[in-house]
Short mmCIF file of C-alpha atoms and ligand atoms in Angstrom, two decimals:
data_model
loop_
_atom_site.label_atom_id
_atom_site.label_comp_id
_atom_site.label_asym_id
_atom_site.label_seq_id
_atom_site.Cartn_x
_atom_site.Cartn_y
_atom_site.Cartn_z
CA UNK Y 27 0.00 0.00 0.00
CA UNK Y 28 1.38 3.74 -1.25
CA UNK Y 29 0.15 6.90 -1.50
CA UNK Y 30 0.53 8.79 -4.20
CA UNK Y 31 0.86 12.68 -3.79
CA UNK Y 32 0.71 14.69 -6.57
CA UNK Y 33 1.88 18.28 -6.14
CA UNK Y 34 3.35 16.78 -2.89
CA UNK Y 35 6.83 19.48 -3.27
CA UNK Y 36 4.69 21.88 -2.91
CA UNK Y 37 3.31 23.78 0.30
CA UNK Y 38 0.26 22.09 1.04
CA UNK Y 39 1.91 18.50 -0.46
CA UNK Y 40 4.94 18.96 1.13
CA UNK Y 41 2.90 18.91 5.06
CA UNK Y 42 0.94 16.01 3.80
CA UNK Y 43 3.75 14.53 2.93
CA UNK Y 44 5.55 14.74 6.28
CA UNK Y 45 2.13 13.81 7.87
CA UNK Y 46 1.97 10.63 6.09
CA UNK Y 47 5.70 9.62 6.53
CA UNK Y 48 4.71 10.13 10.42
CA UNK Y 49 1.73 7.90 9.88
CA UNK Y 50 4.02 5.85 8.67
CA UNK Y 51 2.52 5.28 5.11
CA UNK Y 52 4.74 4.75 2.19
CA UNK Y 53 4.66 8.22 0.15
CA UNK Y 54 5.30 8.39 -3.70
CA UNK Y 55 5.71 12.04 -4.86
CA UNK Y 56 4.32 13.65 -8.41
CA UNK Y 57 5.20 17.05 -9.32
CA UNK Y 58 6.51 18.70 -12.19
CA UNK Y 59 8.15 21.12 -10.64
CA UNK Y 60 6.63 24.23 -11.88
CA UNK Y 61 6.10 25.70 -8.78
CA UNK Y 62 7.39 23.23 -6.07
CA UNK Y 63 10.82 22.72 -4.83
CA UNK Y 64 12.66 19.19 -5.05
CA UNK Y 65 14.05 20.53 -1.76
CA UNK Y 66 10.27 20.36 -0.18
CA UNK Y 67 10.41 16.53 -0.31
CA UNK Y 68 11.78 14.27 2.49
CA UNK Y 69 15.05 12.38 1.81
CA UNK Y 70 14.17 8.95 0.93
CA UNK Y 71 10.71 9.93 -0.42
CA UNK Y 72 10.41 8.69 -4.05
CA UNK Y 73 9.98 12.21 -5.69
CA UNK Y 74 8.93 11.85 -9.38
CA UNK Y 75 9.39 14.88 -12.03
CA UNK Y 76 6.34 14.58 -14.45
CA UNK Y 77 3.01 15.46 -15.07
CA UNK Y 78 -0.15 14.10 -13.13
CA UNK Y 79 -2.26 14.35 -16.46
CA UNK Y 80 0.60 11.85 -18.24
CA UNK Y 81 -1.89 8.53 -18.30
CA UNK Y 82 1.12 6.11 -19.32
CA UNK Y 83 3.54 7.44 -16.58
CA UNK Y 84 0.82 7.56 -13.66
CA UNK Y 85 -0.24 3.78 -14.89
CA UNK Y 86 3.46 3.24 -14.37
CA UNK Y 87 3.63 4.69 -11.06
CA UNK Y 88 0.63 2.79 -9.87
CA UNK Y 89 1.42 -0.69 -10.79
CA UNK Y 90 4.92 -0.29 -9.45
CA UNK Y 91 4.44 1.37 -6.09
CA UNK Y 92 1.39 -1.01 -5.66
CA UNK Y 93 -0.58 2.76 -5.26
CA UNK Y 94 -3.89 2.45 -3.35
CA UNK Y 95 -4.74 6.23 -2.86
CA UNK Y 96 -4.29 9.24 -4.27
CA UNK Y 97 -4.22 12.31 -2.69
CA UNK Y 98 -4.44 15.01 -5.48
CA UNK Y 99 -3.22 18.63 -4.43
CA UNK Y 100 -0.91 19.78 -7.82
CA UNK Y 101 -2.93 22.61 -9.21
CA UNK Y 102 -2.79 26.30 -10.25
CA UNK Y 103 -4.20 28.33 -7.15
CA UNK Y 104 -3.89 31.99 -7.97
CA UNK Y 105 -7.74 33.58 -8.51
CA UNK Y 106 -6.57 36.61 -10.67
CA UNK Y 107 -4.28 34.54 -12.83
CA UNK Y 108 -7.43 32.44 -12.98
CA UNK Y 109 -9.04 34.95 -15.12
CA UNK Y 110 -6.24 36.40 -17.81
CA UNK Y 111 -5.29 32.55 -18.30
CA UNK Y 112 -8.97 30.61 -18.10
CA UNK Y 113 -7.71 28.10 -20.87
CA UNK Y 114 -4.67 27.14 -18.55
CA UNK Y 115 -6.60 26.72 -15.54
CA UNK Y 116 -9.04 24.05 -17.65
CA UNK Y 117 -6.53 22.68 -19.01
CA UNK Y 118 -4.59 21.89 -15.68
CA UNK Y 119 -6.86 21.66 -13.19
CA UNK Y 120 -10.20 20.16 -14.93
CA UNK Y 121 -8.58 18.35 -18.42
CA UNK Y 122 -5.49 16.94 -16.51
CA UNK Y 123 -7.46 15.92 -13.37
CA UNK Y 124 -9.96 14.18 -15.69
CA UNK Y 125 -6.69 11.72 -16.92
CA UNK Y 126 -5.73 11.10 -13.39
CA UNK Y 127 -8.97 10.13 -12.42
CA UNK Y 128 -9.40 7.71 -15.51
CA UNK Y 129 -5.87 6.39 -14.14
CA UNK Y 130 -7.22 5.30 -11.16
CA UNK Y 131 -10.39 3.77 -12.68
CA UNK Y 132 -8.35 1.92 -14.85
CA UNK Y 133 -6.05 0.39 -12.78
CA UNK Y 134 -8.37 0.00 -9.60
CA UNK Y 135 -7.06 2.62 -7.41
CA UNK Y 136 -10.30 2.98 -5.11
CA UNK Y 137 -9.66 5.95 -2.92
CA UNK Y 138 -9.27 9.70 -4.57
CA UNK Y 139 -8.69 12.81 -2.52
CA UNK Y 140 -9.26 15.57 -4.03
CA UNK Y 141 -8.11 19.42 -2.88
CA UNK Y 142 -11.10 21.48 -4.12
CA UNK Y 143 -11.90 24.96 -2.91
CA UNK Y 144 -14.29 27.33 -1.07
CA UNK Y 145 -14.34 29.63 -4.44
CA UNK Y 146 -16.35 26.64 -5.81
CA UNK Y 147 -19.10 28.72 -3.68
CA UNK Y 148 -18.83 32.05 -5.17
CA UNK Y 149 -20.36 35.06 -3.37
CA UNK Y 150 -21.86 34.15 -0.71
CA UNK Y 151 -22.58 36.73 1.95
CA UNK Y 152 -21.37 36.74 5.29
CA UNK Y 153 -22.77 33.75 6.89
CA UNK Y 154 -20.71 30.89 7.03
CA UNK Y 155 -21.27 28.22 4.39
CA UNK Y 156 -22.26 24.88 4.63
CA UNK Y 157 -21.68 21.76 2.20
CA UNK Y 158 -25.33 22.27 1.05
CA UNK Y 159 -25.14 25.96 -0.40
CA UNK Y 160 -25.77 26.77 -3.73
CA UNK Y 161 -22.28 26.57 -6.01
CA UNK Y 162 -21.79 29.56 -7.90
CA UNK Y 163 -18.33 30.23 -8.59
CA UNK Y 164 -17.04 33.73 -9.78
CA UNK Y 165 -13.96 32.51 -11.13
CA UNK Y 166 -12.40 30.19 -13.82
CA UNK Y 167 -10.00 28.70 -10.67
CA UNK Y 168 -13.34 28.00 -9.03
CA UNK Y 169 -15.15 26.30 -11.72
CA UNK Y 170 -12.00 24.47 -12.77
CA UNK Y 171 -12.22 22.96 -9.52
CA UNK Y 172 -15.70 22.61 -9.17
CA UNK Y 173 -15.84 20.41 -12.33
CA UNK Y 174 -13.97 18.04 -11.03
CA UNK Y 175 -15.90 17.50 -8.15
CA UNK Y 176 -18.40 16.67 -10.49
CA UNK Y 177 -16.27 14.52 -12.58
CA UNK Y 178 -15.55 12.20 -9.66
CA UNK Y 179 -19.03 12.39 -8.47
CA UNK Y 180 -20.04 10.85 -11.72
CA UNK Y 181 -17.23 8.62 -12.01
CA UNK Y 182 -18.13 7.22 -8.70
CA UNK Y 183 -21.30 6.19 -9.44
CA UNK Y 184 -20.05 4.67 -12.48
CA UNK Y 185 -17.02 2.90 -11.35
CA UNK Y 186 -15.98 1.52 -7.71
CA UNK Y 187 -14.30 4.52 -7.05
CA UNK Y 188 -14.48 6.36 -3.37
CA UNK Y 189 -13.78 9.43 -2.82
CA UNK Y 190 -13.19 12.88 -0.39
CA UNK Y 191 -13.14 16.44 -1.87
CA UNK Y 192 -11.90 18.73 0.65
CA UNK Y 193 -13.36 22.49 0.28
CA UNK Y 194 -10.10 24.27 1.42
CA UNK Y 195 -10.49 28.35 2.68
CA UNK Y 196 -7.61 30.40 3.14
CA UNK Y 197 -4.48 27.91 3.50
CA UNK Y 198 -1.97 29.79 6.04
CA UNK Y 199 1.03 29.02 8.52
CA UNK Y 200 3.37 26.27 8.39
CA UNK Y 201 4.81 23.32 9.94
CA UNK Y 202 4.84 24.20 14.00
CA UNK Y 203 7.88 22.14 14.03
CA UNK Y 204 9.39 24.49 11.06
CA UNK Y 205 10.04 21.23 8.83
CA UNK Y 206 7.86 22.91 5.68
CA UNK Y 207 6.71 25.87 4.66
CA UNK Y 208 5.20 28.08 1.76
CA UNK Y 209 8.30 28.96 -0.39
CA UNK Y 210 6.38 29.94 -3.64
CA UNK Y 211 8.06 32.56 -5.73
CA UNK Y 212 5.70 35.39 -6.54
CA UNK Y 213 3.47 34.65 -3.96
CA UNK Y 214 -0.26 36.85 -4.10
CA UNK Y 215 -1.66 35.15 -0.90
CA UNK Y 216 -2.36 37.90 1.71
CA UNK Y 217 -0.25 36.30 4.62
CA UNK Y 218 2.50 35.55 3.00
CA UNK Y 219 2.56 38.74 1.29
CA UNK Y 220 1.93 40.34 4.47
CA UNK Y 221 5.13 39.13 6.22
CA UNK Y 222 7.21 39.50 3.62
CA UNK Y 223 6.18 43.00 3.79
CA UNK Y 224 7.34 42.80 7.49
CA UNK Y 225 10.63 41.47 6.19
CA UNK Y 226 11.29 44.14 3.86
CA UNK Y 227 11.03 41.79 1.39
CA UNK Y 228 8.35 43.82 -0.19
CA UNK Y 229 7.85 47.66 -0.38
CA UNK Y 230 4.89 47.06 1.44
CA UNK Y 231 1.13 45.51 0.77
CA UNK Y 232 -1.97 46.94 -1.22
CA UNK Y 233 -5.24 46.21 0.04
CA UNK Y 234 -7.43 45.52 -2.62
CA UNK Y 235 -10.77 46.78 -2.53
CA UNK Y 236 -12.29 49.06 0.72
CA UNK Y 237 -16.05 49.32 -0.38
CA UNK Y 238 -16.75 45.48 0.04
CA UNK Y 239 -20.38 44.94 2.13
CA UNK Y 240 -18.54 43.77 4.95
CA UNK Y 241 -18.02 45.92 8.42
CA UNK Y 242 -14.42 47.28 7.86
CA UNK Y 243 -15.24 47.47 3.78
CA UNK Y 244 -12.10 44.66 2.93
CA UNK Y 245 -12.93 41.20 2.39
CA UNK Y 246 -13.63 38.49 4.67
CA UNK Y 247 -12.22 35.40 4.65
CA UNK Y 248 -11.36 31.72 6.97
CA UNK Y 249 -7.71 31.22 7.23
CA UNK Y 250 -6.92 27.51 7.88
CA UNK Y 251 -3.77 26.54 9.55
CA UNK Y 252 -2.25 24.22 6.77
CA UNK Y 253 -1.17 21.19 9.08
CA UNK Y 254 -5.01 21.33 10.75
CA UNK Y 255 -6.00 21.37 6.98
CA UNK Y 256 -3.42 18.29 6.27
CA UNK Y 257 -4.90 16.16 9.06
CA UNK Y 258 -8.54 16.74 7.52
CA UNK Y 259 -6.67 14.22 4.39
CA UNK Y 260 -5.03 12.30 6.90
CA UNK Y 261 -8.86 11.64 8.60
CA UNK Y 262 -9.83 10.98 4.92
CA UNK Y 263 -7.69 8.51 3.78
CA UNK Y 264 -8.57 6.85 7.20
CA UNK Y 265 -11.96 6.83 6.47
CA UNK Y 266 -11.96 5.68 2.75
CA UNK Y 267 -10.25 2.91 3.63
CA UNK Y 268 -12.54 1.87 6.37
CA UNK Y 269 -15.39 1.86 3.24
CA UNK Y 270 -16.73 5.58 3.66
CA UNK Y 271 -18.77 6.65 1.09
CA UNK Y 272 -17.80 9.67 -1.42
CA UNK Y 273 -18.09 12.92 0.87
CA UNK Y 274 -17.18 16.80 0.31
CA UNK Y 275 -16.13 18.80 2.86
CA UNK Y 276 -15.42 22.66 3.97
CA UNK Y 277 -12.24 22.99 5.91
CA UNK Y 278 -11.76 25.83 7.66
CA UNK Y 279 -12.40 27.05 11.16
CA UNK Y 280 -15.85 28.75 10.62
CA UNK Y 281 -14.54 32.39 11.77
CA UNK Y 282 -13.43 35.19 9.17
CA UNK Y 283 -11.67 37.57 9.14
CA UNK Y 284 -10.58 40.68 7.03
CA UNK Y 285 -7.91 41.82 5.12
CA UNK Y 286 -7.64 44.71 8.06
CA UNK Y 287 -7.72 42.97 10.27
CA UNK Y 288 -5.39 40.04 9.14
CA UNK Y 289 -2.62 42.90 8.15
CA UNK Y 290 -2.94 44.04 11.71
CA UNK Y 291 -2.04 41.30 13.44
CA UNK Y 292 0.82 40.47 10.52
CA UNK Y 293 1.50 44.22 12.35
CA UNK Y 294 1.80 42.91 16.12
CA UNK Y 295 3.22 39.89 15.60
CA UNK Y 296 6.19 41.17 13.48
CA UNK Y 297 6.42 44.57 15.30
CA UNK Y 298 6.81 45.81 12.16
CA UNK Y 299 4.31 48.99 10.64
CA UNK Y 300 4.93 48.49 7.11
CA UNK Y 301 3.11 50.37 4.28
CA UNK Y 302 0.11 49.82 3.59
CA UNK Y 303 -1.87 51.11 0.55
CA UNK Y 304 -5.87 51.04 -0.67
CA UNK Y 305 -5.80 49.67 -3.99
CA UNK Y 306 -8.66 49.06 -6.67
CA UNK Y 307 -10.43 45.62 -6.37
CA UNK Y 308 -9.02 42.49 -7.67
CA UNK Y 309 -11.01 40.59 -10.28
CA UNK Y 310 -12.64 37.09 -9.13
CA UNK Y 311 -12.41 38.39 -5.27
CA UNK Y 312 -15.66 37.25 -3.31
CA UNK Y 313 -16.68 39.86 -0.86
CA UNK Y 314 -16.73 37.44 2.34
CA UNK Y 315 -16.31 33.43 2.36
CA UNK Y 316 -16.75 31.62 5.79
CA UNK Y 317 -16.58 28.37 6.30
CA UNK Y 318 -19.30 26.04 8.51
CA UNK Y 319 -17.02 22.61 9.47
CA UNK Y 320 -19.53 20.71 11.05
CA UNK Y 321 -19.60 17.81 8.32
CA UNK Y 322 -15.73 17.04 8.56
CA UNK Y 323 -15.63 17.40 12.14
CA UNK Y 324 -18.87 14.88 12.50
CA UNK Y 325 -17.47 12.40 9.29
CA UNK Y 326 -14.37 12.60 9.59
CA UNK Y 327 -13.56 13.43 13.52
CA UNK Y 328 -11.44 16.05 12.26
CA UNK Y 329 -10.44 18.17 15.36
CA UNK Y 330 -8.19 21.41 14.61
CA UNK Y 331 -5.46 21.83 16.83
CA UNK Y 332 -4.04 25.21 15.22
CA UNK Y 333 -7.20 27.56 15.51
CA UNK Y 334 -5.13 31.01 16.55
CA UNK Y 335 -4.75 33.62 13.63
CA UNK Y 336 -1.27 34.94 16.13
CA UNK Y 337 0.21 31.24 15.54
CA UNK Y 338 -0.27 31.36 11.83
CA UNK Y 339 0.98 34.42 11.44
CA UNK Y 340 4.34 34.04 13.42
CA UNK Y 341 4.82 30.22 11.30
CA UNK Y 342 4.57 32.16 8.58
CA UNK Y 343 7.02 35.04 9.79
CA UNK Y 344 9.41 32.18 10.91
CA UNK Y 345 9.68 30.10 7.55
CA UNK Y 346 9.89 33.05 5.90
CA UNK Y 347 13.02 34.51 7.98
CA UNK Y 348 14.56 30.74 7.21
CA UNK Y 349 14.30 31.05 3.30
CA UNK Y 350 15.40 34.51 3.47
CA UNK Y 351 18.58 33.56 5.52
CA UNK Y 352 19.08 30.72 3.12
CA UNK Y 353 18.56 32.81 0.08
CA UNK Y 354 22.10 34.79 -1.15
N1 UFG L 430 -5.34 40.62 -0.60
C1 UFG L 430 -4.93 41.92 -0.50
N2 UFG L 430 -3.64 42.21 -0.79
C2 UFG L 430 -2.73 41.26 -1.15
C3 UFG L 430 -3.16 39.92 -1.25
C4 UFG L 430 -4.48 39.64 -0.97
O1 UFG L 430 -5.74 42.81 -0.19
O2 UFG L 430 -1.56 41.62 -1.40
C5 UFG L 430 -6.74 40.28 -0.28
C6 UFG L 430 -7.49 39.69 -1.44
O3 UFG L 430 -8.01 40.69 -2.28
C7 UFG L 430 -8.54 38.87 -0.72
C8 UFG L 430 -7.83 38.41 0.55
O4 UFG L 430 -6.73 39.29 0.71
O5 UFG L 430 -9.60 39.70 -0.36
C9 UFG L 430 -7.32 37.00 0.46
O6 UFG L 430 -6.60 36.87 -0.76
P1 UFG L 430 -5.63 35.65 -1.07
O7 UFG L 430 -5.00 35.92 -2.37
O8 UFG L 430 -4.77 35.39 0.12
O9 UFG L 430 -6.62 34.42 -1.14
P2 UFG L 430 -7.98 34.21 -1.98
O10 UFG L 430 -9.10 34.41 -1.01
O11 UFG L 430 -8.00 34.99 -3.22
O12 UFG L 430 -7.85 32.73 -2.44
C10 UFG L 430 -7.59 31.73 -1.54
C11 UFG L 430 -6.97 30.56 -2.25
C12 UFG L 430 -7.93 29.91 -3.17
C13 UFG L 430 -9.22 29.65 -2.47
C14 UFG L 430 -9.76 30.86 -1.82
C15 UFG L 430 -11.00 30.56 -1.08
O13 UFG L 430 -5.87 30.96 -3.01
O14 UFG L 430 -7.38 28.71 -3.59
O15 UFG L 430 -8.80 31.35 -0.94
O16 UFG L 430 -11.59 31.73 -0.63
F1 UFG L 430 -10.12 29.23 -3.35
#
């Protein structure tokens, strides 16, 4: 029994991947490398350089490493790239996933997890969401993803294939134990951004978008602390292969909050008052996205251990001094 990871050198992978190696499951890596790091991997993890859409090599892959899950994170992630390169995000994360999934029908691989998204819900309001509310996504990224959740619900009625798509919300922090990280060049994700302004990496950080219907006018959203998001899998994978039935989940910790508010405490936890400017909106931005976890705490017995905005915030200060320190 392996697991295969695809996208595992990346920064969500790369925690699942140190999560499984301390369940002690064998771990095979895919990842092309586009925006990973070979570094990201574990020694003695089997790291592959390919393509997760590449039928013949993931057939390979799973008949070697006698595969019986697949844990599918490799994916483009950034919403505003979503929407000046549509045709790249369908091509990646819907016509690529679509091969993967065909994989594993073929050659009997019976449990899929699958790292959807809470822009699969569109705008929504400010009440938290629940599994049940209407899907309406405002972005290609979000409908890329959302089509494959209905590309394995379909293929599991079809074919004996089980599976859990997790609903991720804002992804933030990294490994308490400082083993992994989010080391993604360019990064656009507020937190990151938001230390690195700290840092002095940056100039400093533009808030995009004041007049939002929320109470301080910038948007809300549920940051997730990414190892409490990496144990949701490692709950999945536990219950798939107990015989659970196909289930979708949110993950997230059901609180919001804003970009404000988020920058501020990026503020007190750095000690650093960096610049901060109002900018225009940014296209494909939901006003406020909240998460409800009660299905994935009830299904799954997921049980966050990282729930403290503070925490994330100095994680991500701390990897971020380490690859700056490493960096010439
Ligand atoms: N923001 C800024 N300035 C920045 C960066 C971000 O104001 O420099 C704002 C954004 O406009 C947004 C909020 O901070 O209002 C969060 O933006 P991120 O880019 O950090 O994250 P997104 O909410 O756009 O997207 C993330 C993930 C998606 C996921 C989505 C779910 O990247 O995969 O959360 O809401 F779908």
């Amino acid at each position: 029994m392996a697991v295969l990871v695809t996208g595992g050198a990346g920064y969500i992978g790369s925690h699942m991947v140190l999560d499984l190696l301390d369940a002690g499951e064998t771990v095979v890596v895919l990842d092309d490398l586009s925006t990973g790091f070979r570094g990201a991997v574990p020694a003695g993890v089997t790291l592959i350089e390919g393509d997760f859409g590449d039928e013949a090599l993931v057939t390979r892959l799973v008949e070697q490493h006698g595969i019986d899950a697949i844990a599918h994170f490799a994916a483009k992630i950034v919403v505003p790239e979503s929407v000046s390169d549509p045709l790249g995000y369908y091509l990646n994360n819907t016509a690529k996933a679509r091969n993967l999934i065909a994989v594993a029908v073929a050659t009997g691989v019976r449990h899929f997890i699958f790292s959807s998204t809470a822009a699969v819900y569109g705008n929504v309001g400010s009440d938290a969401v629940s599994e049940d509310t209407p899907l309406a996504p405002v972005s290609p990224y979000g409908r890329s993803k959302l089509m494959v959740e209905w590309m394995l619900a379909d293929t599991a009625v079809a074919h004996d294939l089980r599976y859990v798509v997790l609903r991720y919300f804002n992804v933030a922090g990294a490994d308490p134990q400082g083993r992994a990280g989010q080391s993604t060049r360019d990064a656009t994700h507020l937190i990151k951004v938001a230390v690195q302004a700290a840092l002095g990496r940056r100039a400093g950080l533009n808030i995009f978008g004041n007049d939002y219907p929320t109470p301080d006018g910038t948007c809300l959203r549920d940051y997730i602390q990414v190892s409490d998001l990496v144990r949701a899998h490692i709950d999945a994978l536990r219950y798939l292969r107990a015989g659970g039935e196909p289930l979708t989940c949110n993950c997230g910790y059901a609180k919001g909050f804003s970009v404000r508010e988020v920058v501020d405490v990026v503020k007190t936890v750095s000690g650093v008052d960096f610049p901060v400017t109002m900018s225009p909106r940014r296209p494909g931005d939901p006003a406020a996205i909240v998460a409800r976890n009660d299905l994935v705490r009830e299904r799954l017995g997921w049980q966050p251990q990282h729930d403290d905005l503070h925490a994330i915030v100095a994680q991500a200060l701390a990897w971020e001094r380490r690859l700056h320190n490493q960096e010439p």
